[in-house]
Coordinates of C-alpha atoms in Angstrom, one line a residue:
M1 CA -13.9 29.1 3.1
T2 CA -17.1 27.2 2.5
T3 CA -17.3 23.5 3.4
N4 CA -20.8 22.6 2.1
F5 CA -21.6 21.3 -1.4
S6 CA -24.9 23.1 -1.2
S7 CA -23.1 26.5 -1.3
L8 CA -21.7 25.7 -4.7
S9 CA -23.4 26.7 -8.0
L10 CA -24.2 23.1 -8.9
S11 CA -27.3 21.6 -10.4
K12 CA -29.9 19.9 -8.1
E13 CA -29.0 16.6 -9.9
L14 CA -25.3 16.9 -8.9
L15 CA -26.1 18.0 -5.4
Q16 CA -28.5 15.0 -5.1
V17 CA -25.8 12.6 -6.3
V18 CA -23.3 14.1 -3.8
Q19 CA -25.7 13.5 -1.0
E20 CA -26.5 10.0 -2.2
L21 CA -22.8 9.1 -2.2
G22 CA -22.4 10.4 1.3
F23 CA -20.0 13.3 0.6
E24 CA -20.6 15.3 3.7
K25 CA -18.1 18.2 3.4
L26 CA -15.9 19.6 0.7
T27 CA -12.2 18.8 1.1
P28 CA -9.8 21.8 1.0
I29 CA -8.8 21.2 -2.6
Q30 CA -12.5 21.0 -3.6
A31 CA -13.5 24.1 -1.7
E32 CA -10.7 26.1 -3.2
S33 CA -10.8 24.8 -6.7
I34 CA -14.5 24.2 -7.7
P35 CA -15.7 27.8 -7.5
H36 CA -12.8 28.9 -9.8
L37 CA -13.4 26.1 -12.3
L38 CA -17.2 26.8 -12.3
D39 CA -16.2 30.4 -13.2
G40 CA -14.3 29.1 -16.2
K41 CA -10.8 30.0 -14.9
D42 CA -7.6 28.0 -15.6
L43 CA -6.2 26.4 -12.5
V44 CA -3.1 24.8 -11.0
G45 CA -4.1 22.7 -8.0
Q46 CA -1.5 21.3 -5.8
S47 CA -2.4 18.8 -3.0
K48 CA -1.5 15.4 -1.9
T49 CA -2.8 12.2 -3.4
G50 CA -6.1 11.1 -2.0
S51 CA -7.3 14.6 -1.2
G52 CA -10.4 14.6 -3.4
K53 CA -8.9 16.1 -6.6
T54 CA -11.0 13.9 -9.0
A55 CA -14.3 15.3 -7.7
A56 CA -12.7 18.8 -7.7
F57 CA -12.5 18.7 -11.5
T58 CA -15.4 16.3 -12.3
L59 CA -18.2 18.3 -10.7
P60 CA -17.4 21.5 -12.8
I61 CA -17.1 19.3 -16.0
L62 CA -20.5 17.7 -15.3
Q63 CA -22.0 21.0 -14.5
K64 CA -21.1 22.3 -17.9
I65 CA -21.5 19.2 -20.1
E66 CA -24.0 19.3 -22.9
L67 CA -25.6 15.9 -23.2
R68 CA -27.5 16.4 -26.4
G69 CA -25.3 15.3 -29.3
K70 CA -22.3 13.1 -28.3
R71 CA -19.5 15.6 -28.8
L72 CA -16.2 15.3 -26.9
Q73 CA -16.2 18.2 -24.5
A74 CA -13.7 17.2 -21.8
L75 CA -10.4 15.4 -21.9
V76 CA -8.6 14.1 -18.8
L77 CA -5.0 12.9 -19.0
C78 CA -3.7 10.5 -16.4
P79 CA -0.3 8.7 -16.1
T80 CA -1.5 5.1 -16.0
R81 CA -4.4 2.9 -17.1
E82 CA -5.2 2.1 -13.5
L83 CA -5.6 5.8 -12.7
C84 CA -7.7 6.2 -15.8
I85 CA -10.0 3.5 -14.6
Q86 CA -10.3 5.1 -11.1
V87 CA -11.0 8.5 -12.6
A88 CA -13.6 7.2 -15.1
R89 CA -15.3 5.2 -12.3
E90 CA -15.6 8.3 -10.2
M91 CA -16.9 10.4 -13.1
R92 CA -19.5 7.8 -13.9
K93 CA -20.6 7.7 -10.2
L94 CA -20.9 11.4 -10.0
G95 CA -22.6 11.6 -13.4
R96 CA -25.2 8.9 -12.8
R97 CA -28.0 11.4 -13.0
H98 CA -26.8 12.6 -16.4
P99 CA -28.8 10.4 -18.7
G100 CA -26.8 9.0 -21.6
L101 CA -23.4 10.3 -20.3
Q102 CA -20.6 8.6 -22.2
V103 CA -17.2 8.4 -20.5
L104 CA -14.5 6.5 -22.5
I105 CA -11.1 5.3 -21.4
L106 CA -8.3 5.6 -24.0
S107 CA -5.2 3.8 -22.6
G108 CA -2.4 1.6 -23.9
G109 CA -2.5 -2.2 -23.4
Q110 CA -6.0 -2.3 -24.8
P111 CA -7.0 -3.0 -28.4
L112 CA -7.4 0.1 -30.6
F113 CA -10.4 -0.8 -32.7
P114 CA -13.0 -1.0 -29.9
Q115 CA -11.8 2.4 -28.8
I116 CA -12.1 3.7 -32.4
G117 CA -15.7 2.3 -32.6
A118 CA -16.7 4.0 -29.4
L119 CA -15.3 7.3 -30.6
E120 CA -17.2 7.0 -33.9
K121 CA -20.4 6.5 -31.9
G122 CA -19.7 9.6 -29.9
V123 CA -18.6 10.3 -26.3
H124 CA -18.8 13.3 -23.9
I125 CA -15.6 12.7 -21.9
V126 CA -12.4 10.9 -22.6
V127 CA -10.0 9.8 -19.8
G128 CA -6.8 8.6 -21.3
T129 CA -3.0 8.2 -21.1
P130 CA -1.0 10.6 -23.1
G131 CA 0.6 8.0 -25.4
R132 CA -2.8 6.5 -26.5
V133 CA -4.5 9.8 -26.8
L134 CA -1.7 11.1 -29.1
D135 CA -2.0 7.8 -31.1
H136 CA -5.7 8.5 -31.7
L137 CA -5.0 12.1 -32.6
G138 CA -2.4 10.9 -35.1
R139 CA -4.9 8.5 -36.7
R140 CA -7.5 11.2 -36.7
T141 CA -9.9 9.0 -34.8
L142 CA -10.0 11.5 -31.9
D143 CA -11.3 15.1 -32.6
L144 CA -10.7 17.8 -30.0
R145 CA -12.3 20.7 -31.9
D146 CA -15.3 20.8 -29.4
T147 CA -13.2 20.1 -26.3
S148 CA -13.7 23.0 -23.8
F149 CA -12.1 21.4 -20.7
V150 CA -8.7 19.7 -20.5
V151 CA -7.4 18.3 -17.2
L152 CA -3.9 17.0 -16.5
D153 CA -4.3 14.8 -13.5
E154 CA -1.2 13.9 -11.5
A155 CA 0.8 16.1 -13.9
D156 CA 4.0 15.7 -12.0
R157 CA 3.9 11.9 -12.3
M158 CA 3.2 12.1 -16.1
L159 CA 6.4 14.3 -16.4
D160 CA 8.3 11.8 -14.3
M161 CA 7.3 9.0 -16.7
G162 CA 8.6 10.9 -19.7
F163 CA 5.3 12.1 -21.2
Q164 CA 6.2 15.8 -21.4
E165 CA 6.4 16.0 -25.2
D166 CA 3.2 14.0 -25.6
M167 CA 1.4 16.4 -23.1
K168 CA 2.6 19.4 -25.0
E169 CA 1.5 18.1 -28.3
I170 CA -2.0 17.3 -27.0
L171 CA -2.3 20.8 -25.4
R172 CA -1.2 22.3 -28.7
T173 CA -3.9 20.3 -30.6
A174 CA -6.8 21.3 -28.2
P175 CA -8.7 24.6 -28.9
E176 CA -7.0 27.7 -27.6
T177 CA -10.3 28.8 -26.0
R178 CA -10.4 25.7 -23.8
Q179 CA -10.3 25.8 -20.0
T180 CA -7.1 24.0 -18.6
A181 CA -6.5 22.6 -15.2
F182 CA -3.3 21.0 -13.9
F183 CA -3.6 18.9 -10.7
S184 CA -0.4 17.7 -9.1
A185 CA 1.0 16.6 -5.7
T186 CA 4.2 18.7 -6.3
Y187 CA 5.0 21.7 -8.4
P188 CA 8.3 21.2 -10.2
E189 CA 9.7 23.8 -12.7
S190 CA 8.6 21.7 -15.6
I191 CA 4.9 22.2 -14.6
E192 CA 5.5 25.9 -14.1
E193 CA 6.9 26.1 -17.6
M194 CA 3.9 24.2 -19.1
S195 CA 1.5 26.3 -17.1
H196 CA 3.1 29.5 -18.5
A197 CA 3.0 28.1 -22.0
Y198 CA -0.5 26.5 -22.1
Q199 CA -2.7 28.3 -19.5
R200 CA -4.3 31.7 -19.4
D201 CA -3.8 33.6 -16.1
P202 CA -4.3 30.4 -14.0
V203 CA -5.4 30.5 -10.4
H204 CA -2.9 28.7 -8.1
V205 CA -4.4 26.6 -5.3
T206 CA -2.0 25.0 -2.9
I207 CA -3.3 22.9 -0.1
E208 CA -0.7 22.4 2.7
D209 CA -1.0 19.0 4.4
E210 CA -2.8 20.2 7.5
D211 CA -4.2 16.7 8.3
P212 CA -2.3 14.7 10.8
A213 CA 0.3 12.5 9.1
P214 CA -1.0 9.0 8.4
D215 CA -0.3 6.6 11.3
I216 CA 2.6 4.8 9.6
V217 CA 5.3 3.1 11.7
Q218 CA 8.5 3.3 9.6
V219 CA 11.3 0.9 10.5
F220 CA 14.4 -0.6 8.8
Y221 CA 16.5 -3.7 9.2
E222 CA 20.2 -3.4 8.2
T223 CA 21.4 -6.5 6.4
E224 CA 23.7 -7.5 3.6
Q225 CA 22.2 -7.8 0.1
E226 CA 22.5 -11.6 0.0
N227 CA 20.5 -12.0 3.3
K228 CA 17.6 -9.8 2.3
L229 CA 15.4 -12.7 1.1
K230 CA 15.9 -14.5 4.4
V231 CA 15.0 -11.3 6.3
L232 CA 11.9 -10.8 4.2
L233 CA 10.7 -14.4 4.7
W234 CA 11.4 -14.0 8.5
I235 CA 9.3 -10.9 8.7
L236 CA 6.5 -12.4 6.7
Q237 CA 6.5 -15.5 9.0
N238 CA 6.3 -13.2 12.0
Q239 CA 3.9 -10.5 10.8
K240 CA 1.6 -12.8 8.7
P241 CA 0.1 -9.8 6.8
E242 CA -3.2 -10.3 5.0
S243 CA -2.0 -7.8 2.3
A244 CA 1.5 -6.5 1.6
I245 CA 3.4 -4.9 -1.3
V246 CA 7.1 -5.5 -1.8
F247 CA 8.9 -2.8 -3.8
C248 CA 12.0 -3.6 -5.8
N249 CA 14.1 -1.4 -8.1
L250 CA 14.5 -4.0 -10.9
K251 CA 12.1 -6.4 -12.6
T252 CA 14.7 -9.1 -12.4
T253 CA 14.5 -8.9 -8.6
V254 CA 10.7 -8.9 -8.8
N255 CA 10.7 -12.2 -10.8
E256 CA 13.4 -13.7 -8.5
L257 CA 11.4 -12.9 -5.3
A258 CA 8.2 -14.2 -6.9
R259 CA 9.9 -17.6 -7.5
E260 CA 11.3 -17.7 -3.9
L261 CA 8.1 -16.8 -2.2
A262 CA 6.2 -19.4 -4.3
H263 CA 8.9 -21.9 -3.2
A264 CA 8.2 -20.9 0.4
R265 CA 4.5 -21.5 -0.3
I266 CA 3.5 -17.9 0.3
S267 CA 0.6 -16.6 -1.8
A268 CA 2.4 -14.0 -4.0
A269 CA 2.3 -12.4 -7.5
C270 CA 4.5 -10.0 -9.4
L271 CA 3.8 -6.8 -11.3
H272 CA 6.2 -5.3 -13.7
G273 CA 6.4 -3.8 -17.2
D274 CA 6.7 -7.0 -19.1
L275 CA 3.1 -8.1 -18.2
D276 CA 0.4 -7.4 -20.9
Q277 CA -2.7 -5.6 -19.8
S278 CA -4.9 -8.6 -19.3
E279 CA -2.2 -10.1 -17.0
R280 CA -2.0 -6.9 -15.1
D281 CA -5.8 -6.8 -14.7
R282 CA -5.8 -10.4 -13.3
V283 CA -2.9 -9.7 -10.9
M284 CA -4.5 -6.6 -9.6
A285 CA -8.0 -8.0 -9.3
K286 CA -6.7 -11.0 -7.2
F287 CA -4.7 -8.7 -5.0
R288 CA -7.5 -6.2 -4.4
N289 CA -9.8 -9.1 -3.8
R290 CA -7.5 -10.7 -1.2
S291 CA -6.9 -13.7 -3.4
T292 CA -3.2 -12.9 -3.3
R293 CA -1.5 -11.9 -0.1
V294 CA 1.8 -10.4 -1.3
L295 CA 2.3 -8.3 -4.4
I296 CA 5.9 -7.8 -5.6
A297 CA 6.3 -4.7 -7.9
T298 CA 8.5 -2.2 -9.5
D299 CA 7.6 1.5 -9.1
V300 CA 6.6 2.1 -12.7
A301 CA 4.3 -0.9 -12.8
A302 CA 2.7 0.1 -9.5
R303 CA 1.9 3.7 -10.5
G304 CA -1.7 4.6 -10.0
I305 CA -2.7 1.5 -8.1
D306 CA -4.8 2.1 -5.0
I307 CA -5.3 -0.7 -2.5
E308 CA -7.6 -0.4 0.6
N309 CA -6.4 -1.7 4.0
L310 CA -2.8 -2.5 3.0
D311 CA -1.1 -4.0 6.0
I312 CA 2.6 -3.5 5.1
V313 CA 4.7 -1.8 2.5
F314 CA 8.2 -3.4 2.1
N315 CA 11.1 -1.6 0.5
F316 CA 13.2 -4.6 -0.6
D317 CA 15.5 -2.1 -2.3
L318 CA 15.6 1.5 -1.1
P319 CA 14.7 3.9 -3.9
S320 CA 17.3 6.4 -5.1
R321 CA 14.9 9.3 -4.7
P322 CA 13.2 10.1 -1.4
E323 CA 9.9 11.2 -3.2
V324 CA 9.6 7.6 -4.5
Y325 CA 9.9 6.3 -0.9
V326 CA 7.0 8.7 0.1
H327 CA 4.8 7.4 -2.7
R328 CA 5.6 3.8 -1.8
V329 CA 4.9 4.0 2.0
G330 CA 1.9 6.3 1.5
R331 CA 0.0 3.2 0.3
T332 CA -0.4 1.9 3.8
G333 CA -2.0 3.7 6.8
R334 CA -4.9 5.2 4.7
A335 CA -8.4 6.2 5.7
G336 CA -7.6 6.4 9.4
Q337 CA -6.0 2.9 9.6
S338 CA -2.5 2.4 11.0
G339 CA 0.2 1.2 8.6
L340 CA 3.6 -0.3 8.7
A341 CA 6.5 0.4 6.3
I342 CA 9.6 -1.8 6.5
S343 CA 12.8 -1.2 4.6
L344 CA 15.7 -3.6 4.1
A345 CA 18.8 -1.5 3.9
T346 CA 22.4 -2.6 3.4
P347 CA 25.2 -0.7 5.2
R348 CA 26.2 0.8 1.9
E349 CA 22.7 2.3 1.5
K350 CA 23.1 4.5 4.6
P351 CA 23.3 7.7 2.4
K352 CA 19.9 6.8 0.8
R353 CA 18.3 6.2 4.2
Q354 CA 19.6 9.5 5.5
M355 CA 18.3 11.4 2.5
I356 CA 14.9 9.8 3.1
E357 CA 14.9 10.8 6.8
E358 CA 15.9 14.3 5.9
Y359 CA 13.2 14.6 3.2
T360 CA 10.4 13.2 5.4
R361 CA 11.8 14.7 8.6
T362 CA 11.1 11.3 10.2
P363 CA 13.8 9.1 11.6
L364 CA 13.5 5.4 10.5
E365 CA 13.6 3.2 13.6
K366 CA 16.3 0.6 13.4
K367 CA 15.1 -2.9 14.3
N368 CA 17.4 -5.8 15.3
L369 CA 17.5 -9.1 13.6
P370 CA 17.9 -12.4 15.5
A371 CA 21.1 -14.4 15.4
A372 CA 21.9 -15.9 11.9
K373 CA 21.0 -19.4 13.0
Q374 CA 17.6 -18.3 14.4
L375 CA 16.9 -16.2 11.3
E376 CA 17.6 -19.1 9.0
M377 CA 15.4 -21.4 11.1
D378 CA 12.5 -18.9 11.3
A379 CA 12.7 -17.9 7.6
N380 CA 12.4 -21.6 6.6
Q381 CA 9.3 -22.2 8.7
R382 CA 6.2 -23.2 6.8
D383 CA 3.5 -21.8 9.1
F384 CA 2.8 -18.7 7.0
P385 CA -0.8 -19.1 5.8
Q386 CA -0.4 -20.8 2.4
D387 CA -3.6 -19.5 0.9
A388 CA -5.3 -16.1 0.8
S389 CA -8.7 -15.9 2.4
M390 CA -10.6 -15.3 -0.9
E391 CA -10.8 -16.7 -4.4
T392 CA -11.5 -14.5 -7.4
L393 CA -14.0 -15.5 -10.1
F394 CA -14.2 -14.0 -13.6
I395 CA -17.6 -13.3 -15.2
S396 CA -17.9 -12.7 -18.9
G397 CA -20.3 -9.8 -18.5
G398 CA -19.8 -6.2 -17.5
R399 CA -21.0 -2.6 -17.6
K400 CA -21.9 -2.8 -21.3
D401 CA -24.1 -5.8 -20.5
K402 CA -25.9 -3.6 -17.9
M403 CA -24.2 -5.7 -15.1
R404 CA -24.3 -4.2 -11.7
P405 CA -22.7 -5.3 -8.4
G406 CA -26.1 -6.1 -7.0
D407 CA -26.9 -8.5 -9.8
I408 CA -23.8 -10.6 -9.0
L409 CA -24.4 -10.4 -5.3
G410 CA -28.0 -11.4 -5.8
A411 CA -27.0 -14.4 -8.0
L412 CA -24.6 -15.6 -5.3
T413 CA -26.8 -15.1 -2.3
G414 CA -30.2 -15.9 -3.8
E415 CA -31.9 -19.2 -3.8
A416 CA -29.8 -20.6 -6.6
G417 CA -26.5 -19.4 -5.1
G418 CA -27.1 -20.0 -1.5
L419 CA -24.1 -18.1 -0.1
N420 CA -24.2 -15.6 2.7
A421 CA -23.4 -12.0 1.9
S422 CA -20.5 -12.3 4.3
D423 CA -18.9 -14.9 2.0
V424 CA -18.8 -12.4 -0.9
G425 CA -16.0 -9.9 -1.1
K426 CA -15.2 -7.1 -3.5
I427 CA -17.0 -6.9 -6.8
E428 CA -15.4 -5.1 -9.8
I429 CA -17.4 -4.3 -12.9
H430 CA -15.5 -3.5 -16.1
D431 CA -16.8 -2.8 -19.5
R432 CA -17.1 -6.4 -20.8
F433 CA -16.2 -8.5 -17.8
S434 CA -16.5 -8.5 -14.0
Y435 CA -14.5 -10.0 -11.0
V436 CA -16.0 -11.1 -7.7
A437 CA -14.2 -12.4 -4.6
V438 CA -15.7 -15.3 -2.7
S439 CA -14.6 -17.1 0.4
K440 CA -12.0 -19.7 -0.5
R441 CA -13.8 -22.5 1.2
L442 CA -16.9 -21.9 -0.9
A443 CA -15.2 -20.9 -4.2
K444 CA -15.9 -24.3 -5.9
T445 CA -19.6 -24.1 -4.9
A446 CA -19.9 -20.5 -6.1
L447 CA -18.2 -21.4 -9.4
E448 CA -20.6 -24.3 -10.0
R449 CA -23.8 -22.4 -9.1
L450 CA -22.9 -19.3 -11.1
S451 CA -22.0 -21.6 -14.1
N452 CA -25.2 -23.5 -13.9
G453 CA -27.4 -20.5 -13.0
R454 CA -28.2 -17.2 -14.5
I455 CA -27.3 -13.5 -13.8
K456 CA -30.0 -11.1 -14.8
G457 CA -31.7 -14.0 -16.6
R458 CA -28.7 -14.6 -18.8
K459 CA -25.9 -17.2 -18.9
F460 CA -22.3 -16.0 -18.6
R461 CA -19.0 -17.8 -18.7
I462 CA -17.6 -18.1 -15.2
E463 CA -13.9 -19.0 -14.5
K464 CA -11.6 -19.0 -11.6
V465 CA -8.9 -16.4 -12.0
K466 CA -5.5 -18.1 -12.0

């Protein structure tokens, strides 16, 4: 099996971009999938999340795309808006030497009419959620007649979320001559049935997890339901994580925990299905930018989010399915970093815990709690750092305004801004707005200087993200 990008039948522009982005070797899923996709074959690719699947289907799409005339030639379906954003971002990065390449996100939670306007102007690639894509098909604002490549990314998760009928309808609408690729972490019967119905002699690529398991310490504390909050506060006081997610099974629990953590003066925010898209964007930007230390979330709301350097994943409630547990804890211990997964389990939840241990073939280490009086005293301490280390600023200009991360960094660190580069954190560029993290102690200064100054010679509205 080849491991070098140069051995693939890719254009010199794509090979140059791959080199510029520092991709050294093909991952197993890329090495096994890309040659078949370049040959025009249908494919079912099964490998774990984070294995390089996006580049595995993006490079063949970009190799075959015809830039003259803005015809929709490729459709990528993803389970969540967050995943759509990640995939589109990766496609734009890999396609940066394709002049005029138009990649459009079609997802719920965003207004329809700007999407309709973009479709009328013409796009080459659509990355969308099944519901919104089907909505546009129903309105006849999306035309798939020239679509030659359809990808179902994280197909198993889309099925878990109830998108099966939407996916089938979209596949029925796309041309029969198209090339179809399913990428998935698992291969349930439902995907096998869809593959049989909507693919032609697909190649099956299965990548066993040969890499060493992530370095995640998995422990649990046994406690009664009514004491879980005290235990969580006690652990937060002792561990003092920079960044942690607390998973709950119900959004009522999420809201309750958010109130209690705020009362304990712990920097926290909640993520659940009742938030509109702009609220979700703000919550996630602040968490990614280290302006919020603890994110409390339900599984559905947290699907598709990808956070770097996450210190701890908490299971405030054990999930009923062990696969969900694996998805949760897999968000820590990434990219060679060690991670910690802590579960709070009642004695009644012992069968759930045993199912998880059997499924993962990993025993969860039981940790002891201090005496009730000590637990109460420690949980009520107020020495947990009240503030996150960074503040997030909103800028009313984005990709469509030709904004780049370097422009924002330059405005903050140049003569007018006066900040050091070390005081500036993550910069996120969206279509019509951007977020930048700055050191908390300099946030007021940064806000004033950006408001009074210019970025790329233009004035933009600057606000602190609340």
